[in-house]
Short mmCIF file of C-alpha atoms in Angstrom, two decimals:
data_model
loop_
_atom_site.label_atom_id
_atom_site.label_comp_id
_atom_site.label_asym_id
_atom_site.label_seq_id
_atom_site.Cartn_x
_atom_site.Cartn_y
_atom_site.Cartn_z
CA UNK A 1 -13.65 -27.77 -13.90
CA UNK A 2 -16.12 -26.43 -16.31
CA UNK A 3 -15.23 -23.25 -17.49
CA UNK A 4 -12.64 -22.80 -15.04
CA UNK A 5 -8.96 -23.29 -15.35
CA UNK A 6 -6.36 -23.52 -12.57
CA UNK A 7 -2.99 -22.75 -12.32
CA UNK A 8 -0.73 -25.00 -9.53
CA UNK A 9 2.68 -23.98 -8.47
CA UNK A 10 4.58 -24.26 -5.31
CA UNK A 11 3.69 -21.95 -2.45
CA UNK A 12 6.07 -18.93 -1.32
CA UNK A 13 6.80 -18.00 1.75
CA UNK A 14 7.61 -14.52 2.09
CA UNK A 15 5.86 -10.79 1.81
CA UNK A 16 4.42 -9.13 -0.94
CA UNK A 17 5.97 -6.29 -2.78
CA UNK A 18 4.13 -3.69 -1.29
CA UNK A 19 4.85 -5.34 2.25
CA UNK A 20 8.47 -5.56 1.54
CA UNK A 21 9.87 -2.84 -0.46
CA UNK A 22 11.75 -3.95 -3.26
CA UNK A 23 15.36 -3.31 -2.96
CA UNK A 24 17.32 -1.59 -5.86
CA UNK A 25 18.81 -4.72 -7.36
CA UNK A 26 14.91 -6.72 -7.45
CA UNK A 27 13.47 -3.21 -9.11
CA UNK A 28 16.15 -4.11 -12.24
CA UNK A 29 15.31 -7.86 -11.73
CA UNK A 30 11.54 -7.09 -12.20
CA UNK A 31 12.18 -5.01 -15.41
CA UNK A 32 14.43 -7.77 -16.64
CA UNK A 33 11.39 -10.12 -16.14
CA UNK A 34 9.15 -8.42 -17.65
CA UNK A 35 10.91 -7.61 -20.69
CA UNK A 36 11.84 -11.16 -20.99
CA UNK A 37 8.08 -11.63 -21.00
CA UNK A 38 8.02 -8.87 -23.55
CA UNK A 39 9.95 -10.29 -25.88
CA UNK A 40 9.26 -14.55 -25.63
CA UNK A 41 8.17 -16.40 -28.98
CA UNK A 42 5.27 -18.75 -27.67
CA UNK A 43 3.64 -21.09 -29.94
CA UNK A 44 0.42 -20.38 -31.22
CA UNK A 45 -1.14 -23.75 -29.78
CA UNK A 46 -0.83 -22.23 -26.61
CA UNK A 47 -1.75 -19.27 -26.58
CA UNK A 48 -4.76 -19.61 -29.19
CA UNK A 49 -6.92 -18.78 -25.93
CA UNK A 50 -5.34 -15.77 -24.53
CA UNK A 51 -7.52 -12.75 -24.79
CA UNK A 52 -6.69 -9.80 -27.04
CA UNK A 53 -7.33 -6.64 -25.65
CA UNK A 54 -10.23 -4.71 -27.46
CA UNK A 55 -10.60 -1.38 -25.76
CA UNK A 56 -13.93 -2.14 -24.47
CA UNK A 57 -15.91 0.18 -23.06
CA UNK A 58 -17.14 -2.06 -20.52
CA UNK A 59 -16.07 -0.29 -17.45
CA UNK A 60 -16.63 3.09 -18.55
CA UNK A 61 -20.44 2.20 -19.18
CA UNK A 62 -20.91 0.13 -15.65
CA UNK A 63 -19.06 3.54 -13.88
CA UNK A 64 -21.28 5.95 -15.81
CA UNK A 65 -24.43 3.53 -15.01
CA UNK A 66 -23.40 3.46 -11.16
CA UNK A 67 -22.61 7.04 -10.81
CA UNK A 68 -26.74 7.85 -11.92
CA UNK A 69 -27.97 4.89 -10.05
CA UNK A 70 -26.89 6.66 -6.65
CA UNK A 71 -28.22 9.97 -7.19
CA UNK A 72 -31.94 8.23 -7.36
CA UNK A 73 -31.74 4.73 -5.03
CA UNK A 74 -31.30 4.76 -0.99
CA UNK A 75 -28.59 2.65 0.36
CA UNK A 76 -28.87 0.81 3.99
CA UNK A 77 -25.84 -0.99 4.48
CA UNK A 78 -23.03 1.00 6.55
CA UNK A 79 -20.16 -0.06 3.80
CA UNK A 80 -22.68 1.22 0.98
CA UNK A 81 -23.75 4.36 2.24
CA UNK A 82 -20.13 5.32 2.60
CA UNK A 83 -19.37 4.48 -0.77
CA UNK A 84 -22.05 6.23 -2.20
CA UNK A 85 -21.34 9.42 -0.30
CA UNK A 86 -17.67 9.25 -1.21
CA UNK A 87 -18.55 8.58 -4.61
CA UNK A 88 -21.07 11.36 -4.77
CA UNK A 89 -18.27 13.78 -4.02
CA UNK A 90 -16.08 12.63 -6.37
CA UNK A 91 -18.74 11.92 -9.54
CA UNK A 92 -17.31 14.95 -11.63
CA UNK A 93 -13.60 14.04 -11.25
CA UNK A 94 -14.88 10.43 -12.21
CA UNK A 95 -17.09 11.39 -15.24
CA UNK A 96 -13.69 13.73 -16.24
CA UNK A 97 -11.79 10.22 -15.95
CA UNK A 98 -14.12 8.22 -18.26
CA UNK A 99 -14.43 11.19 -20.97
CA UNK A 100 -10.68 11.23 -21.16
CA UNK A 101 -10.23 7.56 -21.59
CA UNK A 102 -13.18 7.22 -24.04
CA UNK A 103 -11.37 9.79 -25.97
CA UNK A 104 -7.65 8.18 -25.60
CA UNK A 105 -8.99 5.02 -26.32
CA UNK A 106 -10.80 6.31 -30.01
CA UNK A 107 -7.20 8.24 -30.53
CA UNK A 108 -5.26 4.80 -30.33
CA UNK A 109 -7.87 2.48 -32.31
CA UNK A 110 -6.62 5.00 -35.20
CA UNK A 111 -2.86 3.31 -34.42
CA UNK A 112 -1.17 0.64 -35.70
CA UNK A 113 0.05 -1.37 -32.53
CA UNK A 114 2.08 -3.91 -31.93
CA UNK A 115 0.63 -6.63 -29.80
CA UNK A 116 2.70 -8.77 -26.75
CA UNK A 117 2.28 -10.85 -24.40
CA UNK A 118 1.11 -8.92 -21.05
CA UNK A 119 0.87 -9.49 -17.08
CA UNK A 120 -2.76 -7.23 -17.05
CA UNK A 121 -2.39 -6.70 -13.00
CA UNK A 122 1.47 -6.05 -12.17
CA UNK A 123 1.48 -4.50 -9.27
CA UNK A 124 3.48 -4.72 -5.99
CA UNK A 125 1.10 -7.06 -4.78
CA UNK A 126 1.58 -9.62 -6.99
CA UNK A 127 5.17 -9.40 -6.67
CA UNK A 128 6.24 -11.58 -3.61
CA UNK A 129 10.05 -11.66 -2.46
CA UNK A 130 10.92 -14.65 -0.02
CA UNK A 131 12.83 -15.29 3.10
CA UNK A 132 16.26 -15.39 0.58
CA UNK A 133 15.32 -12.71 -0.95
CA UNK A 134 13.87 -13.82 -4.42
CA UNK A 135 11.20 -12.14 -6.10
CA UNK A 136 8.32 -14.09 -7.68
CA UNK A 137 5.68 -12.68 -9.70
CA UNK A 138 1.99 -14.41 -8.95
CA UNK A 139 -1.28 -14.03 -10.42
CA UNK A 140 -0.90 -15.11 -14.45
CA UNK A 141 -4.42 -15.97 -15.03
CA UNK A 142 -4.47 -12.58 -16.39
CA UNK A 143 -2.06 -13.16 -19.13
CA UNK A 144 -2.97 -10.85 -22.30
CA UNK A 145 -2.22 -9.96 -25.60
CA UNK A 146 -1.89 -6.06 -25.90
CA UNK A 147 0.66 -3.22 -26.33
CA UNK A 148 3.50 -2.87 -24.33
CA UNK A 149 2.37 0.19 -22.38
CA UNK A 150 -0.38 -2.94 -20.79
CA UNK A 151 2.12 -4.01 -18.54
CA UNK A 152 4.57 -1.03 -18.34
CA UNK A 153 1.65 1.36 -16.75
CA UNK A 154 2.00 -0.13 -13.07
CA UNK A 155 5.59 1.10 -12.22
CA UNK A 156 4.98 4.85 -11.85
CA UNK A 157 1.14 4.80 -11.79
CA UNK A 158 0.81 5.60 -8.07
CA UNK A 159 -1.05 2.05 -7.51
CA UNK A 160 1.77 1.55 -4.94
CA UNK A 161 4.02 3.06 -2.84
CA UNK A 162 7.48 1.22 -4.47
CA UNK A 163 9.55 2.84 -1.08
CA UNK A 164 11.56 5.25 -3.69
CA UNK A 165 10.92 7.88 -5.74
CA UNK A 166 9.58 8.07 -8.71
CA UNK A 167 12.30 8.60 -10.64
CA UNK A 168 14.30 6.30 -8.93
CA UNK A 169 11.73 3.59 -9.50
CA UNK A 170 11.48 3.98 -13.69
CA UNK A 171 15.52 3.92 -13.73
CA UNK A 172 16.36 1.07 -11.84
CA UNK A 173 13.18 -0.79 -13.56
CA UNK A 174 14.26 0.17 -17.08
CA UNK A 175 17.57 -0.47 -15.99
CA UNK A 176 16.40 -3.99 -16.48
CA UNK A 177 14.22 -3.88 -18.88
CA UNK A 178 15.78 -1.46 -20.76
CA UNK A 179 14.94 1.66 -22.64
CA UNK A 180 12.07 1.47 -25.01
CA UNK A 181 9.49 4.02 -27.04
CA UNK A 182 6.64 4.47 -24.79
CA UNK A 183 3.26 5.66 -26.81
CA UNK A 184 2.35 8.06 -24.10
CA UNK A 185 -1.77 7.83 -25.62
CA UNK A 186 -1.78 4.52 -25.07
CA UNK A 187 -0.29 4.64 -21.20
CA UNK A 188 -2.31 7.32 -21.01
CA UNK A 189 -5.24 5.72 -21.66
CA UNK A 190 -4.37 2.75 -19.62
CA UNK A 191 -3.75 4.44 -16.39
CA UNK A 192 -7.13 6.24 -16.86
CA UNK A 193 -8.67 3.03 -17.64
CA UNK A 194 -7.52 1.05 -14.15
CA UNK A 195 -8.79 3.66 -12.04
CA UNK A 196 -12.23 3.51 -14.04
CA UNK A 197 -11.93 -0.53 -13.31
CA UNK A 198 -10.95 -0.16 -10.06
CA UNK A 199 -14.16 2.03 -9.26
CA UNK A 200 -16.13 -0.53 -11.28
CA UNK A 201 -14.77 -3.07 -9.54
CA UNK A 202 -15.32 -2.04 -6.04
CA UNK A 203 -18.91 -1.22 -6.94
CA UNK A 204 -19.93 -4.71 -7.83
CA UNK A 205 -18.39 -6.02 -5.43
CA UNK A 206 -20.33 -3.64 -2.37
CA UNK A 207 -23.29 -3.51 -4.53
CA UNK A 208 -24.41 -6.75 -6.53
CA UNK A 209 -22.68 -9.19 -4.41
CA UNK A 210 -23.26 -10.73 -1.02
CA UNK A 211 -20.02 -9.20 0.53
CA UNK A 212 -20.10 -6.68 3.00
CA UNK A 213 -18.43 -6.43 6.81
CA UNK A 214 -15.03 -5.78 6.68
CA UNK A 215 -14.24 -7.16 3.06
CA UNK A 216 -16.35 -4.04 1.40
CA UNK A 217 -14.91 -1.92 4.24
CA UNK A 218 -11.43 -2.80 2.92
CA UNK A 219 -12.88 -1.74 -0.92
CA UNK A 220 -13.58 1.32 0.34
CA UNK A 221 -10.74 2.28 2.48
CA UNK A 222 -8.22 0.76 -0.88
CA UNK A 223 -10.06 3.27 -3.19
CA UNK A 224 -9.63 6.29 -1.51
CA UNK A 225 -6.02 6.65 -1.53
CA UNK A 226 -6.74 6.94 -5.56
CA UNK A 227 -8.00 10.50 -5.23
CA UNK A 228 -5.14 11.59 -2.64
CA UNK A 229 -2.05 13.60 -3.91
CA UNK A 230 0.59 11.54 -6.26
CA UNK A 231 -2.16 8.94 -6.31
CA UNK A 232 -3.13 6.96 -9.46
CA UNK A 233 -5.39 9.86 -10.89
CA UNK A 234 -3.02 12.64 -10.42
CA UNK A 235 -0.24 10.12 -12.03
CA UNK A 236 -2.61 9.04 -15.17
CA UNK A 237 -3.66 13.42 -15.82
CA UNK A 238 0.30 13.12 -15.54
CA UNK A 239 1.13 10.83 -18.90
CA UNK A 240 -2.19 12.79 -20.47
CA UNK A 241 -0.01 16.03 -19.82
CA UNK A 242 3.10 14.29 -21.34
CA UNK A 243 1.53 13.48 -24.73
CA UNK A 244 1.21 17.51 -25.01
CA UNK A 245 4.98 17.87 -24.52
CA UNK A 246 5.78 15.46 -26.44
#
């Protein structure tokens, strides 16, 4: 397949985790997974081509490029024009968000880190609990090597609505996967860093692809709840603000 790789396994019937609401016992099974990811010992042989994560400032650039290239170009399609004016209002708060991780992430270069083996996109919707009630986790093509805080930054980082609160959420998950020292630059710095992904994302996707209709629509309409109260930016100024107390 070229440069591709693919990944078979048997299909599950059920609902996602955002669709179904984990229940208290699957919050403590999730944190037990992923600590048992955490921890494994996998041979070198194969994992010699899992990606190490580098800090790049890949994202912030494309954001920061984006962010200029609307103030000067017109825009015809519906989906874009939207984007652009939503994005227009927002371009301080977004320029805030990049400044802040560029910073975080020159802070925790300075660290020595330990490195593990990471799910880079666990969220509720790669979570999927079936008709007996098991919970899955999906999507492992994005399997990385990278501190902890990598794959601990999803549970309270307002990505999704869990169905409790958030404290109930981070003690029934770390009552599986149970208690450990969380560097709050580097979670910092990751929940910073999604939201500048996620806006990088959705641009290339409305602006330098072919897509449009109602999958660009849906970009649009999943990025906005970002910006909303107890949404992923007020969550990620949140674990900036905890570094100061602690």
């Amino acid at each position: 397949m070229g440069s591709f790789k693919a990944i078979l396994y048997p299909y599950v019937e059920g609902h996602n985790g955002v669709e179904a609401k984990l229940s208290e016992d699957q919050w403590a099974q999730f944190g037990a997974a992923i600590k048992k990811l955490h921890s494994v010992d996998i041979p070198n042989a194969l994992t010699s081509g899992t990606p190490r994560k580098t800090f790049s400032s890949k994202w912030r650039e494309t954001v920061k490029s984006f962010l200029g290239r609307i103030e000067n170009e017109v825009f015809e399609e519906p989906v874009a024009v939207k984007m652009v004016l939503f994005l227009k209002s927002k371009s301080s708060e977004i320029l805030k968000l990049v400044e802040r991780a560029e910073e975080l992430a020159i802070t925790i270069q300075k660290q020595p880190l330990d490195y593990v083996l990471c799910h880079a996109d666990m969220h509720g919707w790669n979570l999927i609990v079936d008709k007996k009630v098991a919970l899955y986790i999906v999507d492992w093509d994005t399997l990385i090597f990278a501190p902890v805080e990598r794959g601990l930054m999803f549970v309270d980082a307002g990505i999704w609505d869990g169905g409790l609160t958030v404290s109930e959420r981070e003690s029934l998950f770390y009552k599986g996967y149970t208690q450990t020292k969380i560097n709050q630059d580097v979670i910092a710095y990751y929940r910073f860093e999604r939201i500048i992904q996620d806006i990088g994302d959705y641009y290339e996707y409305i602006f330098l692809s072919d897509e449009g209709g109602e999958d660009g629509m849906r970009c649009f309409e999943a990025l906005q709840p970002v910006f909303l109260p107890n949404g992923a930016i007020e969550r990620a100024c949140q674990s900036d603000k905890m570094r100061e107390i602690l």
